[in-house]
Short mmCIF file of C-alpha atoms in Angstrom, two decimals:
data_model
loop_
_atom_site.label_atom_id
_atom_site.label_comp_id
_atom_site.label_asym_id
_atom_site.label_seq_id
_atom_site.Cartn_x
_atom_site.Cartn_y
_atom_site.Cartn_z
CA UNK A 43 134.33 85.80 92.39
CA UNK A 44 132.58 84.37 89.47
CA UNK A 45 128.91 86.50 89.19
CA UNK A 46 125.70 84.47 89.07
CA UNK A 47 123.52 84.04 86.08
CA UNK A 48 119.91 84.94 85.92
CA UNK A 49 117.56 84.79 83.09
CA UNK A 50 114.47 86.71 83.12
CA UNK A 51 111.87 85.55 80.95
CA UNK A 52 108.72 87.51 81.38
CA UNK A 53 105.18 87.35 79.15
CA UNK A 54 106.77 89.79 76.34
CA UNK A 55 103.65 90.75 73.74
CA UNK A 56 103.32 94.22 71.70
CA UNK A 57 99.84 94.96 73.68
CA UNK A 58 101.12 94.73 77.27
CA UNK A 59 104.34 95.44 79.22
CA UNK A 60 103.27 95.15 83.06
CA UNK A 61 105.60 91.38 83.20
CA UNK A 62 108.68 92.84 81.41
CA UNK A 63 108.58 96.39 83.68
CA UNK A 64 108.35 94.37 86.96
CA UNK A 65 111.07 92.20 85.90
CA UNK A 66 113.08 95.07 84.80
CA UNK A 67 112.83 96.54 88.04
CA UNK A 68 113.56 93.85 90.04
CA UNK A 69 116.20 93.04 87.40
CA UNK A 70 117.85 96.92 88.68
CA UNK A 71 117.03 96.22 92.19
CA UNK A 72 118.77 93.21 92.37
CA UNK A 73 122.08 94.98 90.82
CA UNK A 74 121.88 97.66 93.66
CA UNK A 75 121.79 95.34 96.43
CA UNK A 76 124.51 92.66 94.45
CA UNK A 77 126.80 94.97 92.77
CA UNK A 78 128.99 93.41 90.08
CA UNK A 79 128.14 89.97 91.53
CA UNK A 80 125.22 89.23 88.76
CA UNK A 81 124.82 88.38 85.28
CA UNK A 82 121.42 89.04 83.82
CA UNK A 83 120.18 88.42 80.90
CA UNK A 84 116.12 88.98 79.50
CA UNK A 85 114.39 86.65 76.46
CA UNK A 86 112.15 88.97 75.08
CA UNK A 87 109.78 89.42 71.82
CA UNK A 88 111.41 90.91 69.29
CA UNK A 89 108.01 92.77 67.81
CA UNK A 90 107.42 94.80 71.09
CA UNK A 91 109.25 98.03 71.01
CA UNK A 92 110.73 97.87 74.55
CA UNK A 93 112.77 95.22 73.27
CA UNK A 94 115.28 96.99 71.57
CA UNK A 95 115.76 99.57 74.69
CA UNK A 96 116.56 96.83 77.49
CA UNK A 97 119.50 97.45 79.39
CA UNK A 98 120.60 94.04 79.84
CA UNK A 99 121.72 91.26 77.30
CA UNK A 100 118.91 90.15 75.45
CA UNK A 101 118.57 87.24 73.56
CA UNK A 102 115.03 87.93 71.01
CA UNK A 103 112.44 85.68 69.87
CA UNK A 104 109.48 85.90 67.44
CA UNK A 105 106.89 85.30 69.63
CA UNK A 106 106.63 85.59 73.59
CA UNK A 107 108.40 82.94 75.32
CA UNK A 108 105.49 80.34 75.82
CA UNK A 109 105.39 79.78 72.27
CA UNK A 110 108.45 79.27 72.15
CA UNK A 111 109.99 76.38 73.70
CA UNK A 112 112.36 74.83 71.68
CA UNK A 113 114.50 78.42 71.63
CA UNK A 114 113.85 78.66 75.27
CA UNK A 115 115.33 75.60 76.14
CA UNK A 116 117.89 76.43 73.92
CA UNK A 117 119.20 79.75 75.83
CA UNK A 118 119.16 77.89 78.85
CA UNK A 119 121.19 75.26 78.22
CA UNK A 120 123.59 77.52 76.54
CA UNK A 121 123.47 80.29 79.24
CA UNK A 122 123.48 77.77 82.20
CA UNK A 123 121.98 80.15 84.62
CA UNK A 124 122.00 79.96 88.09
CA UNK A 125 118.37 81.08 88.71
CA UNK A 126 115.58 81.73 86.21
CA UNK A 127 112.58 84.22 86.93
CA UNK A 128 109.50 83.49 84.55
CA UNK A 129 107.14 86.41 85.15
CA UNK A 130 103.70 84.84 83.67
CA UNK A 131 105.31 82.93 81.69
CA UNK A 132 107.10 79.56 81.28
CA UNK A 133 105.78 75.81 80.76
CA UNK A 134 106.69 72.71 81.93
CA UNK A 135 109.29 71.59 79.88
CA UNK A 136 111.17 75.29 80.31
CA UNK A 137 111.12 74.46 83.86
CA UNK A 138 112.83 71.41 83.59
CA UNK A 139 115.27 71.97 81.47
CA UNK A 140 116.29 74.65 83.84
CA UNK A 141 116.55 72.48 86.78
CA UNK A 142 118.27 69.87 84.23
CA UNK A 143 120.43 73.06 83.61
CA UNK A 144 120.79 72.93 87.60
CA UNK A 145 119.19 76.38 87.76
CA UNK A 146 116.55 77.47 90.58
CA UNK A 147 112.95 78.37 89.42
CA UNK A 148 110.98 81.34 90.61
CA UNK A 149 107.65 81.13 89.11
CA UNK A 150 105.72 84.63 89.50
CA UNK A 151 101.89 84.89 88.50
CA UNK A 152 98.96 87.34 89.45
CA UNK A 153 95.79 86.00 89.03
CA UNK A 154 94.01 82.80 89.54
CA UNK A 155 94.18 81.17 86.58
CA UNK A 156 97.82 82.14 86.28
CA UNK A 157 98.64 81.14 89.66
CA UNK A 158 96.79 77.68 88.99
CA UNK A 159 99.42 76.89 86.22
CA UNK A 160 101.86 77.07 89.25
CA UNK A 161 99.86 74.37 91.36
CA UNK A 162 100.19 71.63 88.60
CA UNK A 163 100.96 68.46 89.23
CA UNK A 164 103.43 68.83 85.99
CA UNK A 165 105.11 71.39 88.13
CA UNK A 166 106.14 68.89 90.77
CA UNK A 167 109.49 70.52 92.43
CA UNK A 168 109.95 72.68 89.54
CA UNK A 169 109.20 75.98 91.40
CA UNK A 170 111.57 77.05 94.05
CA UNK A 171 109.52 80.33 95.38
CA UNK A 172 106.53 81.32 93.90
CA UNK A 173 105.58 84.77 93.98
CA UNK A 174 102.15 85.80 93.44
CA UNK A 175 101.90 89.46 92.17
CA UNK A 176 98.57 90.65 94.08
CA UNK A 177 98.00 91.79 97.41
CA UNK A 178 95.80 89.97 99.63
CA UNK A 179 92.25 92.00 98.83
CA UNK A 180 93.10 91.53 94.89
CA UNK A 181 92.98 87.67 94.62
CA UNK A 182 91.04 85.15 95.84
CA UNK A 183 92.29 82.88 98.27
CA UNK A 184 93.45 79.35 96.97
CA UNK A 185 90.68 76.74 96.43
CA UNK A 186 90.50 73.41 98.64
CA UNK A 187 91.62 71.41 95.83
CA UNK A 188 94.60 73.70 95.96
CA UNK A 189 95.18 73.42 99.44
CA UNK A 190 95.23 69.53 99.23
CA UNK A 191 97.42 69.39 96.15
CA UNK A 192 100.05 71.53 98.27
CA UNK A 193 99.37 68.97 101.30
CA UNK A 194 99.80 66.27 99.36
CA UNK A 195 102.24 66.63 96.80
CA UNK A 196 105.91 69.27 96.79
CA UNK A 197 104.68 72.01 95.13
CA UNK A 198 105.86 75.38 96.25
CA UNK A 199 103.11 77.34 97.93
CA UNK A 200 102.35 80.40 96.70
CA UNK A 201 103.18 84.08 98.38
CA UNK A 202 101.05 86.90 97.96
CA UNK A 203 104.00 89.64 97.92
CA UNK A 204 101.96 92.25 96.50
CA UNK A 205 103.12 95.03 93.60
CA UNK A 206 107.23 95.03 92.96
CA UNK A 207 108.12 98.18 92.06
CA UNK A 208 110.80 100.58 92.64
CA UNK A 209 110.66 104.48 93.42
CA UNK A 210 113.14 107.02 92.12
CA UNK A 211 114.87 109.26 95.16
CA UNK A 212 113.00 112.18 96.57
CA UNK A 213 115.38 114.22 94.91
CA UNK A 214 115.17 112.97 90.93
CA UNK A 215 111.21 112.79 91.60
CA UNK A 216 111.01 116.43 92.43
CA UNK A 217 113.83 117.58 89.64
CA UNK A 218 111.45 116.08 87.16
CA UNK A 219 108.29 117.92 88.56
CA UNK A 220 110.64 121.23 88.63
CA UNK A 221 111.05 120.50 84.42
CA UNK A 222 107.76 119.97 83.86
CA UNK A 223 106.60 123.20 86.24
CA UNK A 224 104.36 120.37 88.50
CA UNK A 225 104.14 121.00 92.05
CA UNK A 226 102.73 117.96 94.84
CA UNK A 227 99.65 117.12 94.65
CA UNK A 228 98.60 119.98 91.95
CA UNK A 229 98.56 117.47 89.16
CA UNK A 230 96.57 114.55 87.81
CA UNK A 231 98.03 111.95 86.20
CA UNK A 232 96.64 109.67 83.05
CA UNK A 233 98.07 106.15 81.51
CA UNK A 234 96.16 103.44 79.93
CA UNK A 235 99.21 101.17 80.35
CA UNK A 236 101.52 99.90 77.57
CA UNK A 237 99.77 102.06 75.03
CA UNK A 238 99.14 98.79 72.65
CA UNK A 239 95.84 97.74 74.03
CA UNK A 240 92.74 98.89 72.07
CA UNK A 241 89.77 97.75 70.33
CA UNK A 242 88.47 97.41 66.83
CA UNK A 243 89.91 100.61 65.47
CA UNK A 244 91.04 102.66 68.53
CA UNK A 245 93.82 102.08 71.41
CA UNK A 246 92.36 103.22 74.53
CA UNK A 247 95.63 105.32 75.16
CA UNK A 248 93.92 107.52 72.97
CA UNK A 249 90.53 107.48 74.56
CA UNK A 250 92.47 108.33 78.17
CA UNK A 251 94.34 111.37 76.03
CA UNK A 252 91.00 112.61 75.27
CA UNK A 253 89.95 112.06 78.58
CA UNK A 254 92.57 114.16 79.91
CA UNK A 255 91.66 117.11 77.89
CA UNK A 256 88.45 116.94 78.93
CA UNK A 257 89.31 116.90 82.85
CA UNK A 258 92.24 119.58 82.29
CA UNK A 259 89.60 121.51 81.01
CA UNK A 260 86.99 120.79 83.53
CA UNK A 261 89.39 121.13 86.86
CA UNK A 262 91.66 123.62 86.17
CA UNK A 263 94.42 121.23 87.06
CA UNK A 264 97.82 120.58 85.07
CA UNK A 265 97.69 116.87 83.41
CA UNK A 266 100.35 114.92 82.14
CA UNK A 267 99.57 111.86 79.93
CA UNK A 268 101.80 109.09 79.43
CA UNK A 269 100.97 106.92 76.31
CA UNK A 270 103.04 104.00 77.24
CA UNK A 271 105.87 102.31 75.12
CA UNK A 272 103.82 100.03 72.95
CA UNK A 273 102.27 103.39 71.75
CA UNK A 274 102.36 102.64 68.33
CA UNK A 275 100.90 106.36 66.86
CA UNK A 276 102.98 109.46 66.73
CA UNK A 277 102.71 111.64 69.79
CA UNK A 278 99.86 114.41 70.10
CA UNK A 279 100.70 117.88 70.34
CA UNK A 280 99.34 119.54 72.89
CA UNK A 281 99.96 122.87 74.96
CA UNK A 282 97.80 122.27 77.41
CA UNK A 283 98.90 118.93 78.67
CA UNK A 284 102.23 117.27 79.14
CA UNK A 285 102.65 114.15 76.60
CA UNK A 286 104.96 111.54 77.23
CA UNK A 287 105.60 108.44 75.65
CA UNK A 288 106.91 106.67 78.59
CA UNK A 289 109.26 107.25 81.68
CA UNK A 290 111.40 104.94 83.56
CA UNK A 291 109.62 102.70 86.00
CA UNK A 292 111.09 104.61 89.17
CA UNK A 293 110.49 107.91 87.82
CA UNK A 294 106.81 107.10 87.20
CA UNK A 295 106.19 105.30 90.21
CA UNK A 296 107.67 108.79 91.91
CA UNK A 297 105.29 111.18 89.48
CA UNK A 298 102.39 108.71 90.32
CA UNK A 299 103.47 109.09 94.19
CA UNK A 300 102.84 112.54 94.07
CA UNK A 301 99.78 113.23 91.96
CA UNK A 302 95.89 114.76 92.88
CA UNK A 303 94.90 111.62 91.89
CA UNK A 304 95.37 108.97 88.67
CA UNK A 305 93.69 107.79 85.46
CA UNK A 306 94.77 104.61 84.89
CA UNK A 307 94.56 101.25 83.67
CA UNK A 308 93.37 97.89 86.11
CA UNK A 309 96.91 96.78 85.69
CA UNK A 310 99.84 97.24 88.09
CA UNK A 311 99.96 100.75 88.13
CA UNK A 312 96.39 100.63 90.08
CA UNK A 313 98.00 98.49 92.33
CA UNK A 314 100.77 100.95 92.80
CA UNK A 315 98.91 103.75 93.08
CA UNK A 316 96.85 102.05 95.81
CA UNK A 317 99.96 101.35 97.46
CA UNK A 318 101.07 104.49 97.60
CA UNK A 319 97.70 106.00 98.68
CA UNK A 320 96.50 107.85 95.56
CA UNK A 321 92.83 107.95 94.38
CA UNK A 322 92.14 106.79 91.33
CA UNK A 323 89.56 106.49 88.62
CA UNK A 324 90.72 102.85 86.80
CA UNK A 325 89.08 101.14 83.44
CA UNK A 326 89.73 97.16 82.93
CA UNK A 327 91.65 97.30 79.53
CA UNK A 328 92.53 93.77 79.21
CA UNK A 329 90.99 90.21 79.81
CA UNK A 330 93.13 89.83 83.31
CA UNK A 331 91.52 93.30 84.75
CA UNK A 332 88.22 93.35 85.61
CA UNK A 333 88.32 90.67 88.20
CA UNK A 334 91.40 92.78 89.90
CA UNK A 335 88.98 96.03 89.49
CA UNK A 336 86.29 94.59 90.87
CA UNK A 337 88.18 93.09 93.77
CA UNK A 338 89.62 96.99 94.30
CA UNK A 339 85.95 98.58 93.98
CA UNK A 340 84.45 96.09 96.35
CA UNK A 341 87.36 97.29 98.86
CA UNK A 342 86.14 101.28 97.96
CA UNK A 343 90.03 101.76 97.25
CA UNK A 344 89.11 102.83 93.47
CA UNK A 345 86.32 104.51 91.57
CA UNK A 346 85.20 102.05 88.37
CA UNK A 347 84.77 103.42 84.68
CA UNK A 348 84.48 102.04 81.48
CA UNK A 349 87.03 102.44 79.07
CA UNK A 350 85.20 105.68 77.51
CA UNK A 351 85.21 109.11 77.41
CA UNK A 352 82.18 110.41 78.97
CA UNK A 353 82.64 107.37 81.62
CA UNK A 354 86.10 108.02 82.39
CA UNK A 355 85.45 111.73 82.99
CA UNK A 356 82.29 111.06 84.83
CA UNK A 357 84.01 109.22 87.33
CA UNK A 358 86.52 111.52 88.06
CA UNK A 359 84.15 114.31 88.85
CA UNK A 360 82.45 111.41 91.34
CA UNK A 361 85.99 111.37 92.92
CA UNK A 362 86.22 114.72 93.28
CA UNK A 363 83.33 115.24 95.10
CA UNK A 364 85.10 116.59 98.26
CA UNK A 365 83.49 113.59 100.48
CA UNK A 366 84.29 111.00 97.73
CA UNK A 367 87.62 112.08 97.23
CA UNK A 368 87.78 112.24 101.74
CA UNK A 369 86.50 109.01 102.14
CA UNK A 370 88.70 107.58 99.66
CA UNK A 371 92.06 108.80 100.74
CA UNK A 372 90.72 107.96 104.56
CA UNK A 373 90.58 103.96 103.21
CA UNK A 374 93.49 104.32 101.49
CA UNK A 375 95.19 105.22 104.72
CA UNK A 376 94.28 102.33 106.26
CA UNK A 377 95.58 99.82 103.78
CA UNK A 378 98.84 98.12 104.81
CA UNK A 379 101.27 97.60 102.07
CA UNK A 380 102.79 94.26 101.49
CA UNK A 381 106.58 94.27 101.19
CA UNK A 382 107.12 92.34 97.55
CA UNK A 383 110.93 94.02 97.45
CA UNK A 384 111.63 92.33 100.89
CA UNK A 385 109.93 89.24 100.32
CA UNK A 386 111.67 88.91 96.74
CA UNK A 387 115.01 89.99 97.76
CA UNK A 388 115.31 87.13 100.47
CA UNK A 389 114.20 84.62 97.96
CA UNK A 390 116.79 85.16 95.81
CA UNK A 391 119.08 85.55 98.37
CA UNK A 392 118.43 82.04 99.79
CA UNK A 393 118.32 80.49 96.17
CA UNK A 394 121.52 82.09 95.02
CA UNK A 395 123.47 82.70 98.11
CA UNK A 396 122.22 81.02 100.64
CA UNK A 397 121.28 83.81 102.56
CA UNK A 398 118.90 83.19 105.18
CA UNK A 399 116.75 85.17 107.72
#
């Protein structure tokens, strides 16, 4: 049986890396559930340092792939895939050569503005699913101009699916907690996301690393810090935390799953954690995040800080305040998780193989 083509093309940039992990893993999850019946292949940016360490065939570029249309179109036409995923990313004129190419389109975006470029007119039957990566109480609901473009005209509606991610097994989570001497729950856990966001002269992974310190010190707990691959800096050394520079997206989903509570970026490992119930202390660290924190604060399923020392450690001794840190595990309870893996699967099921419910 001759294996289907897909081409993942996410937002690829040295600062962040949330578009190319959540590809990645739905690039492995769609392998598990379609063995040996795929061919994937990711475009990527050639200056972030994940690029290199992809386990699929890559084709790199110089800049991400929005810049660069004329190569895109290029590896589409000569790839000829069957389906093509832009995660953030793609314009117009990618998305037509790819249905010229006779490929579907699954457009995926995660906040308003992003999810706007999906509701263009320019995108007329273009997208075949589009995938919006935000739960319900993260993003505002479409706009009535929206609403009568998508009565109007075909444009595919978009799906709130919520965070894709994948978990490791009980087993490998709790093999990796054994190395590192962690038990459940008797750990805190710290990552300002890629590592490669910062300001003037300092990345704010190393603000969080300091940050940690500070709350190892204050709590008594065990920490473990987790730069992120962008990191650019050589690792700390330091005996009283555990330093990482990254960890496979399962394996940190299943260290995040069973933590005291997280440190982390506004990106989509806030959203994860919420998913999986763990409180959290969160700092916007990008332009896309503060709207998404705010949205999370209003909903009391996160404590706020700014992206600072003192702040970030002030707000986790607000969390652990016995009836902050109650109140905000009760809430947590109480959300109900979207299902983006289901949701996602079918879709690509129906656009490659006709699979329906």
């Amino acid at each position: 049986m001759e294996k289907k083509r897909l081409l993942f093309i996410p937002v690829s940039s040295s600062e962040g890396i949330g578009e190319y992990m959540r590809s990645l893993s739905f690039a492995h999850y769609l392998n598990e559930c379609f063995p040996d019946r795929l061919d994937i292949h990711f475009l990527l940016n050639k200056h972030t340092n994940y690029a290199f360490d992809c386990p699929f065939d890559t084709t790199l570029i110089e800049q991400s792939a929005t810049k660069e249309t004329r190569k895109v179109n290029q590896l589409i036409e000569a790839f000829k895939p069957n389906l093509v995923v832009f995660d953030c990313a793609g314009r117009a004129a990618q998305m037509k050569t790819a249905k010229r190419a006779g490929a579907k389109v699954v457009f995926i975006s995660q906040h308003n503005k992003k999810r706007a470029k999906g509701l263009k007119l320019n995108r007329l039957n273009l997208i075949d699913k589009h995938w919006v990566a935000q739960p319900d109480y993260c993003i505002e609901k479409i706009s009535f101009s929206e609403r009568l473009k998508l009565k109007l005209f075909p444009l595919s509606p978009p799906v709130n699916v919520g965070p894709f991610f994948s978990q490791s097994s009980s087993t490998d989570t709790y093999q990796l907690l054994a190395q590192f001497n962690l038990t459940n729950e008797g750990y805190f856990l710290v990552n300002a996301g890629s590592g490669g966001h910062g300001e003037k002269t300092q990345l704010f992974a190393d603000i969080f690393y300091q940050a940690a310190k500070k709350i190892a010190a204050e709590t008594g707990l065990k920490g473990i810090v987790v730069f992120g691959s962008n990191y650019p800096n050589d690792l700390p050394k330091d005996d009283a935390l555990i330093i990482l520079k990254s960890l496979h997206a399962s394996k940190f989903v299943g260290v995040l799953a069973h933590a005291n509570f997280a440190v982390l970026s506004a990106g989509d490992s806030l959203l994860q954690a919420i998913s999986l119930k763990v409180p959290t202390v969160a700092a916007a660290i990008s332009k896309d995040q503060p709207k998404r924190l705010q949205n999370c604060v209003d909903s009391n399923l996160t404590l706020a800080a700014d992206p600072t020392l003192d702040s970030l450690s002030d707000a986790v001794k607000r969390l652990l305040e016995p009836a902050t840190y109650q109140a905000t595990k009760n809430v947590l309870a109480k959300i109900k998780p979207h299902n983006a893996k289901k949701e996602m699967l079918q879709g690509v099921s129906e656009l490659l193989f006709g699979i329906s419910k």
